[in-house]
GROMACS .gro file of C-alpha atoms in nm:
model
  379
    1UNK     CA    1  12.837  11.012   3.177
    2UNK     CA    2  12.502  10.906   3.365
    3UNK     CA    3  12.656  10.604   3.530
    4UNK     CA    4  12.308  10.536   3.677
    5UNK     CA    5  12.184  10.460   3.327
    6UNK     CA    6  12.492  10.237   3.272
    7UNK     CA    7  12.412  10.045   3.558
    8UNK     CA    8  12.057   9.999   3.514
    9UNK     CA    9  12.124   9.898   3.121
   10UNK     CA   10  12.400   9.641   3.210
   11UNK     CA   11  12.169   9.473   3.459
   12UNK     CA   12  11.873   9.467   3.211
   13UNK     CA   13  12.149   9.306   2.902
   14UNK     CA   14  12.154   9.035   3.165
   15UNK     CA   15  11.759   9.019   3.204
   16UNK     CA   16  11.725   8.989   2.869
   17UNK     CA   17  11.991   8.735   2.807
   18UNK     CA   18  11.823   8.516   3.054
   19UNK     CA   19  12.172   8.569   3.288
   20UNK     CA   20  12.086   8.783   3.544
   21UNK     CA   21  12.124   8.643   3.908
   22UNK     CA   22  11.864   8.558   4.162
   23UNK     CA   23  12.031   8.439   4.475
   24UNK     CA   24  11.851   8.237   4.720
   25UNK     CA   25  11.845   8.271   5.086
   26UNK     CA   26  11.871   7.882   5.259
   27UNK     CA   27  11.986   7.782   5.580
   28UNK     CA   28  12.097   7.420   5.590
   29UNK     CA   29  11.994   7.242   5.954
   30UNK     CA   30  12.286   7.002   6.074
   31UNK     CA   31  12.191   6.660   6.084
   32UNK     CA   32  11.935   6.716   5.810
   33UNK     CA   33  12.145   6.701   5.523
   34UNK     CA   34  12.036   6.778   5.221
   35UNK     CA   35  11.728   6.967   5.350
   36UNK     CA   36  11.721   7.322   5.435
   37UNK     CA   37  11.524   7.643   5.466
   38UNK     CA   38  11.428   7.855   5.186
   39UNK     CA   39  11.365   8.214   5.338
   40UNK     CA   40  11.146   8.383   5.092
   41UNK     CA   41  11.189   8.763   5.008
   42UNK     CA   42  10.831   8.811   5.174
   43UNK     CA   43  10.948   8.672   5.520
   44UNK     CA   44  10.799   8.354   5.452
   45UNK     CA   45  10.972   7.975   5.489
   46UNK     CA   46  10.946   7.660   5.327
   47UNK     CA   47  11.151   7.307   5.392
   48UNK     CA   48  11.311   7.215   5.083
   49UNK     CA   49  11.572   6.936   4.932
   50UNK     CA   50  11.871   7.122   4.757
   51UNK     CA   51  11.970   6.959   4.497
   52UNK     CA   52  12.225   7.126   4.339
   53UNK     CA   53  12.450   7.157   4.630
   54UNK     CA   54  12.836   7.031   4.611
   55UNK     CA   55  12.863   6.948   4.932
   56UNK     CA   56  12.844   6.578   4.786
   57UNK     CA   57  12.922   6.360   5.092
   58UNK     CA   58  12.766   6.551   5.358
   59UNK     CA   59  13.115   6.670   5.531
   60UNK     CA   60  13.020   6.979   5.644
   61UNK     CA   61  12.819   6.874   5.913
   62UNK     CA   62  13.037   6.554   5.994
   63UNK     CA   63  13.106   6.598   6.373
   64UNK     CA   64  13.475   6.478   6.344
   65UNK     CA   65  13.505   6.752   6.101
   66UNK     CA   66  13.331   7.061   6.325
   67UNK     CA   67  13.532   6.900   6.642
   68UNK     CA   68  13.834   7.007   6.443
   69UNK     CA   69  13.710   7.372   6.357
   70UNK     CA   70  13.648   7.394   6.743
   71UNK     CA   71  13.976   7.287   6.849
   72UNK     CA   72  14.116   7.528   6.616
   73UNK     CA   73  13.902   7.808   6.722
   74UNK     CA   74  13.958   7.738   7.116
   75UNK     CA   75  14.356   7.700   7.111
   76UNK     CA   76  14.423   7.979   6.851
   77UNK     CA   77  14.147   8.231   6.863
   78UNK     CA   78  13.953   8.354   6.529
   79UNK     CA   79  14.203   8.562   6.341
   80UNK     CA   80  14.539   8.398   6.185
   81UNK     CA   81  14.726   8.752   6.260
   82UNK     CA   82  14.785   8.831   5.898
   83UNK     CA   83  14.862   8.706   5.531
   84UNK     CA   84  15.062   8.385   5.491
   85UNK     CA   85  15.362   8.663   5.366
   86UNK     CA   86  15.350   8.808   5.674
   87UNK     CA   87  15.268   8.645   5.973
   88UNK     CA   88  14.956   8.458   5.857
   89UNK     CA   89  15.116   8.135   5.788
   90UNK     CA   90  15.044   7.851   6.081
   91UNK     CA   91  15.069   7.524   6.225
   92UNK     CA   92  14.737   7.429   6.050
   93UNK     CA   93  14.845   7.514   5.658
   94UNK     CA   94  15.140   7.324   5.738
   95UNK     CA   95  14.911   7.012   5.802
   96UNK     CA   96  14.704   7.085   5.587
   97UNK     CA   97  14.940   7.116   5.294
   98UNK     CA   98  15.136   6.821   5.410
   99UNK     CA   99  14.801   6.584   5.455
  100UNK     CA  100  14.727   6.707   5.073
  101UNK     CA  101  15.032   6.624   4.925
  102UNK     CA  102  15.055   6.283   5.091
  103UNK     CA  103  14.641   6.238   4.965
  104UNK     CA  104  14.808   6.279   4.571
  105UNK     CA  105  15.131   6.113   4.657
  106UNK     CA  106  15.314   6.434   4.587
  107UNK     CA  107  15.586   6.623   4.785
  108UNK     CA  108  15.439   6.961   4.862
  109UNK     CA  109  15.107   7.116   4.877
  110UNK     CA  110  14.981   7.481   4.854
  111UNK     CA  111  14.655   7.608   4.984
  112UNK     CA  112  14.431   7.888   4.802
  113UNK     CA  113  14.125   8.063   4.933
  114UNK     CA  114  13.974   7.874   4.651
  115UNK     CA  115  14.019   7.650   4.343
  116UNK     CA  116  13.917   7.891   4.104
  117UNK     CA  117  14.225   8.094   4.237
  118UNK     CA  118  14.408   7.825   4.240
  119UNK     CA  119  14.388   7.734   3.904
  120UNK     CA  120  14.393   8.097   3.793
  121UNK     CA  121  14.702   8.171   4.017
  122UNK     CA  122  14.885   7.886   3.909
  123UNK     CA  123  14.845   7.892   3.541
  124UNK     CA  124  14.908   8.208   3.533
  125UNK     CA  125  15.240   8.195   3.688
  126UNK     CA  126  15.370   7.906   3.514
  127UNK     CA  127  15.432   8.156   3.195
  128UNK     CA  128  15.651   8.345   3.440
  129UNK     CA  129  15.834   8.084   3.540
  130UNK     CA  130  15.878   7.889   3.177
  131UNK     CA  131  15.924   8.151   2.920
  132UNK     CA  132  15.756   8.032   2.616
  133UNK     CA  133  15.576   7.858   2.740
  134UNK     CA  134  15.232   7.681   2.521
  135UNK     CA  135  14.944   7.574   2.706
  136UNK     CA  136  14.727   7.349   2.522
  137UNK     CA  137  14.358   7.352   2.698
  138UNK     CA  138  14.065   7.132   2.647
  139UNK     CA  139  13.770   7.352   2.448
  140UNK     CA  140  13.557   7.256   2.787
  141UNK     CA  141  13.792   7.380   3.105
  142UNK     CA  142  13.610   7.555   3.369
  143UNK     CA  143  13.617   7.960   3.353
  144UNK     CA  144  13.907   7.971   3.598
  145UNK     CA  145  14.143   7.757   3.389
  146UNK     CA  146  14.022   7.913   3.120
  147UNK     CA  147  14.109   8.266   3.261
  148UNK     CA  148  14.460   8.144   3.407
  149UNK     CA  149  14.570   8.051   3.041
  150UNK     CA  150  14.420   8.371   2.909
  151UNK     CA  151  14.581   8.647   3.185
  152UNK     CA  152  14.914   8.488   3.163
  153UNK     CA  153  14.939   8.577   2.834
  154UNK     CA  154  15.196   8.408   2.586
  155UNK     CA  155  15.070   8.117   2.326
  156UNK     CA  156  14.805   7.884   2.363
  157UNK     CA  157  14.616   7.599   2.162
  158UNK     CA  158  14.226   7.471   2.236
  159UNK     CA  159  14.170   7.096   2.154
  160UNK     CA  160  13.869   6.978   2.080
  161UNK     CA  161  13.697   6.820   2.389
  162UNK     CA  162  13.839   6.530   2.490
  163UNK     CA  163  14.004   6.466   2.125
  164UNK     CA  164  14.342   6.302   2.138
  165UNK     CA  165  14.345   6.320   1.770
  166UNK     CA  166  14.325   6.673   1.773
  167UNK     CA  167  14.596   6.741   2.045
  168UNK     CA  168  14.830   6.548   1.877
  169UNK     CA  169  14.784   6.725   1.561
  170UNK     CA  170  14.876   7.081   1.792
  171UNK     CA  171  15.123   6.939   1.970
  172UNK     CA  172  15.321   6.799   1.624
  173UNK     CA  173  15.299   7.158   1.483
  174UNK     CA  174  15.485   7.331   1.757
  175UNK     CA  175  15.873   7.356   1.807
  176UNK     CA  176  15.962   7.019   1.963
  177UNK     CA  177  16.171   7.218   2.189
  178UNK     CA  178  15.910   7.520   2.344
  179UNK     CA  179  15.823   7.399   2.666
  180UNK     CA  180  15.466   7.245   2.675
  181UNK     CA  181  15.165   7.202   2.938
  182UNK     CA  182  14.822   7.060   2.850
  183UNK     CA  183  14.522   7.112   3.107
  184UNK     CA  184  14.235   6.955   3.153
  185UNK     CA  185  13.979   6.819   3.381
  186UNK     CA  186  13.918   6.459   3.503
  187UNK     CA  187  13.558   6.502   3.558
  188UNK     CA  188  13.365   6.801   3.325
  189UNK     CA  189  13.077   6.808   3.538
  190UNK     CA  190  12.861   7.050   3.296
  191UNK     CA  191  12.889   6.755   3.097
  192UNK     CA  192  12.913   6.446   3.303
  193UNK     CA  193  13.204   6.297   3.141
  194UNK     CA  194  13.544   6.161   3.217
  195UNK     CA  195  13.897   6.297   3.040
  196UNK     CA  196  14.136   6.049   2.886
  197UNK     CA  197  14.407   6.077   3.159
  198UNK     CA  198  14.621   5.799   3.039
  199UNK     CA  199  14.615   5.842   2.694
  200UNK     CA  200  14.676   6.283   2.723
  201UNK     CA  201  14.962   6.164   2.989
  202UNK     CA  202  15.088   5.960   2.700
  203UNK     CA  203  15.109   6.226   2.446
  204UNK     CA  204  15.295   6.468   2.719
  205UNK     CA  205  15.526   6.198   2.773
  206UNK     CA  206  15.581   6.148   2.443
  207UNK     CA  207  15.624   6.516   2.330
  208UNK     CA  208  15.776   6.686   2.649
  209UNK     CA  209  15.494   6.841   2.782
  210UNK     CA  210  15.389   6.886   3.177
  211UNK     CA  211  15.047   6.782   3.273
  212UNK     CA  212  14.779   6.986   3.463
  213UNK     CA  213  14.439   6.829   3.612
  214UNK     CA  214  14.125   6.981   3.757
  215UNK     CA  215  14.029   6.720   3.989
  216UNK     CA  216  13.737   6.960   4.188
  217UNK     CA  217  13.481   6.719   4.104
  218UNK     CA  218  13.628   6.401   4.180
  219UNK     CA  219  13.866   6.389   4.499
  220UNK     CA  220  13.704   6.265   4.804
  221UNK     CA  221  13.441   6.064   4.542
  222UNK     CA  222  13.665   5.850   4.350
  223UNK     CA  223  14.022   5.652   4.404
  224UNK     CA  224  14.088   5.428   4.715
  225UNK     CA  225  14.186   5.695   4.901
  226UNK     CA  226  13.992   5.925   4.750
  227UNK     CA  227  14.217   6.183   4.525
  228UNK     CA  228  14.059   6.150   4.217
  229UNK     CA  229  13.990   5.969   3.889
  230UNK     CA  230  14.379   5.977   3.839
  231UNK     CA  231  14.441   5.797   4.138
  232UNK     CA  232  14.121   5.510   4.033
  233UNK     CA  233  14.279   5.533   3.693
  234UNK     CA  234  14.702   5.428   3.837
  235UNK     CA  235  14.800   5.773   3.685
  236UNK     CA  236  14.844   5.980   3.950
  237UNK     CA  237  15.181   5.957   3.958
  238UNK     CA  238  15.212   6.076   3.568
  239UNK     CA  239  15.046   6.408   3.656
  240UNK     CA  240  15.312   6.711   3.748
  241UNK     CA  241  15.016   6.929   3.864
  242UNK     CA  242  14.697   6.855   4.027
  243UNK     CA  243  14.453   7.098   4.067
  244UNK     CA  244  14.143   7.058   4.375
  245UNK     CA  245  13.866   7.202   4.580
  246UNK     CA  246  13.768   7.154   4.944
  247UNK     CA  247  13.456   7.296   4.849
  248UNK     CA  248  13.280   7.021   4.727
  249UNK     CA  249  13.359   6.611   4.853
  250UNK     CA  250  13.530   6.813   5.177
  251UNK     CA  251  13.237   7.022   5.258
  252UNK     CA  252  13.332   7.382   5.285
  253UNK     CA  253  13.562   7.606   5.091
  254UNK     CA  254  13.912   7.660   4.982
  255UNK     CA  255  14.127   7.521   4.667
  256UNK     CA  256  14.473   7.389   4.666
  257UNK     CA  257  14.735   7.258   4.411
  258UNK     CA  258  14.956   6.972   4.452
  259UNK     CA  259  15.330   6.864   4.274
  260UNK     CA  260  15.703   6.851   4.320
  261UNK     CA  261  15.873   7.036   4.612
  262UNK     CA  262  16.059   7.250   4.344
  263UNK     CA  263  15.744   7.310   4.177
  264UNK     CA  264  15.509   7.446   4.471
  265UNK     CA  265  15.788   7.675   4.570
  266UNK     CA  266  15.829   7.838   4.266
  267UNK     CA  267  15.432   7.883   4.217
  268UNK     CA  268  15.403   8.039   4.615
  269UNK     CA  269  15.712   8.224   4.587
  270UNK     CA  270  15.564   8.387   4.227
  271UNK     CA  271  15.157   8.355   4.242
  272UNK     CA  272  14.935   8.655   4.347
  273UNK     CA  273  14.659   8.547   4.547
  274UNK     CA  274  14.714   8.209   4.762
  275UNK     CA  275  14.604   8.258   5.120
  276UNK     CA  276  14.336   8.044   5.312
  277UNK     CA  277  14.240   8.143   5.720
  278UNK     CA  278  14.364   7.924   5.952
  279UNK     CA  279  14.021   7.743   6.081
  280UNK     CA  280  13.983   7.651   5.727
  281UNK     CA  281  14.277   7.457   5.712
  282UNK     CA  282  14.182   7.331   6.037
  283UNK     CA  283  13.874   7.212   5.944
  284UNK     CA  284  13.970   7.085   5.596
  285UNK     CA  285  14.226   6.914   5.722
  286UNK     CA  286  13.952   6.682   5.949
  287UNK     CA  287  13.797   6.621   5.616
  288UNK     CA  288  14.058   6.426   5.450
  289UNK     CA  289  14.154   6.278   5.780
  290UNK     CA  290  13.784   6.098   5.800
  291UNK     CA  291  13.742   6.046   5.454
  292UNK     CA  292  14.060   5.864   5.339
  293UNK     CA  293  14.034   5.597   5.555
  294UNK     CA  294  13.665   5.512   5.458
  295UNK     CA  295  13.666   5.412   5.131
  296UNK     CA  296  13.332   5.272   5.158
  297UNK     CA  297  13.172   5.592   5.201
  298UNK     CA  298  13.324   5.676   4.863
  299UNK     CA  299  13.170   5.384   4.733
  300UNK     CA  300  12.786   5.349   4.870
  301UNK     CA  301  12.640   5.645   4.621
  302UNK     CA  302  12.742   5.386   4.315
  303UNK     CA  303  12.484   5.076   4.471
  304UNK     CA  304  12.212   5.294   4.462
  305UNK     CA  305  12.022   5.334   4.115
  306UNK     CA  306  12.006   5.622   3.921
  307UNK     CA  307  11.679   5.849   3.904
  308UNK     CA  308  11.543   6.131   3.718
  309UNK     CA  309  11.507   6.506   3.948
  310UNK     CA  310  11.207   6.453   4.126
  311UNK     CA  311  10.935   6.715   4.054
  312UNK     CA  312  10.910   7.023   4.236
  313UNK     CA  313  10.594   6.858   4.426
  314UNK     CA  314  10.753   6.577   4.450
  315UNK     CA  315  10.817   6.374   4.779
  316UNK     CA  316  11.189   6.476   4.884
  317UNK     CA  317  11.444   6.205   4.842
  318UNK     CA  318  11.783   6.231   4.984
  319UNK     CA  319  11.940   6.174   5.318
  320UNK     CA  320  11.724   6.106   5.616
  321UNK     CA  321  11.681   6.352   5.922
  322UNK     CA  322  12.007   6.197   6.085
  323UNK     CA  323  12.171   6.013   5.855
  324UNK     CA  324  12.504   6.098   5.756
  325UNK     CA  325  12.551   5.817   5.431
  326UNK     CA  326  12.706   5.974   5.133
  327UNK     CA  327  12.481   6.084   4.888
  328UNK     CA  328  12.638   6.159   4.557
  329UNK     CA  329  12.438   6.425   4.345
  330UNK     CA  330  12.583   6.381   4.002
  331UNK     CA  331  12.812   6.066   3.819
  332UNK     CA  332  13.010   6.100   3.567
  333UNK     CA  333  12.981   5.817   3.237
  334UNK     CA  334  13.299   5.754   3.025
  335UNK     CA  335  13.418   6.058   2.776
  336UNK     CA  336  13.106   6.154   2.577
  337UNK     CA  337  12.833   5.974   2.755
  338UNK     CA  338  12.642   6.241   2.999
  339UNK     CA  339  12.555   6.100   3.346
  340UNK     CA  340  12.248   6.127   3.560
  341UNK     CA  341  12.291   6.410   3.796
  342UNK     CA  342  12.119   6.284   4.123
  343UNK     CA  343  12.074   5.928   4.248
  344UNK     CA  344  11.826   5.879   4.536
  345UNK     CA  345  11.829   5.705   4.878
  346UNK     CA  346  11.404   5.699   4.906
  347UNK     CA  347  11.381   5.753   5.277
  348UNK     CA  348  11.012   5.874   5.359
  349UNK     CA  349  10.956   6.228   5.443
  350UNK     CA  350  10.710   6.500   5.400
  351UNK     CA  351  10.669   6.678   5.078
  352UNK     CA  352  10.915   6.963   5.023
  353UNK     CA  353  11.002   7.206   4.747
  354UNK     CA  354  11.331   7.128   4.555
  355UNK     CA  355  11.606   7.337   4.493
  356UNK     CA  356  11.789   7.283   4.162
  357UNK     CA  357  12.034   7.500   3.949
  358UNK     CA  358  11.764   7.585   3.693
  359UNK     CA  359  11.629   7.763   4.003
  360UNK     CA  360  11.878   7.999   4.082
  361UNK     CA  361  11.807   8.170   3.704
  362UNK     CA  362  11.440   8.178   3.731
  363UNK     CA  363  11.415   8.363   3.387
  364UNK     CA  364  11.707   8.164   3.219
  365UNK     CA  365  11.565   8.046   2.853
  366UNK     CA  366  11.628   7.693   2.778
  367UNK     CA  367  11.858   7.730   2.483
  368UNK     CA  368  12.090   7.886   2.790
  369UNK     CA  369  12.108   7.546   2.943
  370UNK     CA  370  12.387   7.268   2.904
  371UNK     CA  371  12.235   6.897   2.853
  372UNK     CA  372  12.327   6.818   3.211
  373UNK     CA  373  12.130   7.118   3.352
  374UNK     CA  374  11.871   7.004   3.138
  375UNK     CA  375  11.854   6.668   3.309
  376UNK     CA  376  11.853   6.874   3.662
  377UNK     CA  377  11.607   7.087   3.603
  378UNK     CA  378  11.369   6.854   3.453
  379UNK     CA  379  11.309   7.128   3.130
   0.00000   0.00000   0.00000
């Protein structure tokens, strides 16, 4: 085989799809959040607005936040000595896990190097652990859910987005007595809308099933303490498993679930994959320290008034040089109704280039592009 050939023709299926992936090289300036610097390929810079980051709030230059990476770093050193099955396992996770688990009102905690594992991990698993098991999934879960339900093997049923109806109508045709999950999302944020928590936490109670939310897009934005749109919604208590990111609200990386005692033992004593270094924690672990108490901070993005993505020429808006208000790139309307994407502060600044998702995919055809990215990229 001429494996050169292979490689050259899988990277030009992607050109031609439009799929192919053009990463760009930005270094974000602390205390100038959202701007950066675009490092072209020819050496060349240019100040520019990014749009499209998830680093919603601005956390990951709060200084509460690095004080607690430092202290980390100086009393520990940089390396946690090994995987948490081993010797890896320290004083931060355990904080961590337990500051998580109180955030969703749950008993125990378990940290992932990401939510993507996490939600791959865990689904996964939970076939393992309840034989039989049928996993009803929303048509519209992220990949990672999508791939959890898939490599675990074992039955599984696709509602229609968002459709009770339809859920109902899978649920009634299955034995009353095979154990049951459904998974979805609180906030779809390809699509900018909301999942029916209570009335999908009705049907499980009603037919025996377990509940499992993706709440990446929505804890440290919404709820009074910020967990999520289950905790706005009073439901919070009606989910068995909840799903987030630190990635996004929190400001840097790492994915965690949350649920019974009984329940996060069995997933870290079975799941492949969970493991996050020990600075992480430490830092994450800042983040929901300075954000729950703040509710506010949650709340200022909502006074301001949606706008359309500026144009590339465009003067920037977004977060002045030193200010560390939330700014909240993308809102989420009730199921159905997309959002707008960005809302804007309007300080004055210099004209700068914008960087929006659209971007990243510079010879992505439009008929590629969900409604939402449609809205972002201003095609």
């Amino acid at each position: 085989m001429d494996y050169e050939a292979a490689l050259d023709a899988s990277l030009q299926r992607l050109h031609d799809e439009g799929r192919y992936r053009t990463f760009i090289d930005i270094e974000r300036r602390k205390g100038h959040y959202p701007q950066a610097v675009w490092r072209r390929p020819d050496g060349t810079e240019r100040d520019i607005t990014v749009w499209c980051g998830n680093d919603y709030l601005g956390m990951g230059q709060h200084p509460e936040v690095l004080a607690a990476m430092h202290e980390a770093l100086d009393a520990t050193g940089a390396g946690s000595g090994g995987t948490r099955n081993i010797s890896g396992t320290t004083v931060y996770h355990k904080r961590l896990e337990a500051e998580l688990a109180d955030l969703h009102g749950k008993e125990a905690a378990l940290v992932f190097s990401s939510a993507y594992i996490a939600n791959d991990a865990t689904l996964s698993t939970l076939r393992t652990i309840f034989p039989g098991l049928i996993i009803y999934s929303d048509a519209l879960n992220h990949a990672s859910m999508i791939e959890g339900v898939r490599r675990g093997g074992g039955a599984k049923r696709i509602f229609r987005h968002n459709d009770v109806a339809h859920l109902r109508e899978l649920l009634e045709a299955d034995d009353p007595a095979a154990p049951k999950l459904i998974a979805f999302e609180s906030i779809y944020s390809m699509d900018g809308d909301f999942g029916p928590i209570r009335e999908i936490c009705d049907l499980a109670q009603e037919f025996g099933a377990l509940t499992y939310i993706d709440e990446v897009h929505a804890v440290g934005m919404y709820g009074p303490r910020g967990a999520g749109v289950a905790e706005r919604d009073g439901q919070m208590h009606r989910i068995d498993i909840i799903n987030a990111t630190l990635a996004k609200a929190y400001g840097v990386f790492g994915g965690y679930i949350a649920a019974s005692a009984r329940m996060v033992d069995a997933i870290r004593s079975y799941a492949p994959g969970f493991d996050l270094h020990h600075l992480a924690a430490a830092r994450r672990r800042g983040r929901c320290r300075c954000l729950r108490p703040h509710p506010q901070d949650r709340a200022a993005p909502a006074r301001r008034p949606a706008t359309p993505c500026p144009d590339p020429e465009d003067a920037a808006q977004g977060a002045g040089p030193a200010d560390h208000r939330p700014w909240q790139p993308h809102r989420a309307r009730p199921c159905g109704q997309p959002g707008p994407l960005q809302d804007a502060v309007g300080h004055a600044a210099g004209t700068v280039w914008n960087l929006r998702p659209a971007d990243q995919f510079p010879d992505r055809s439009a008929r590629h592009r969900t409604p939402a990215l449609h809205a972002l990229a201003g095609a």
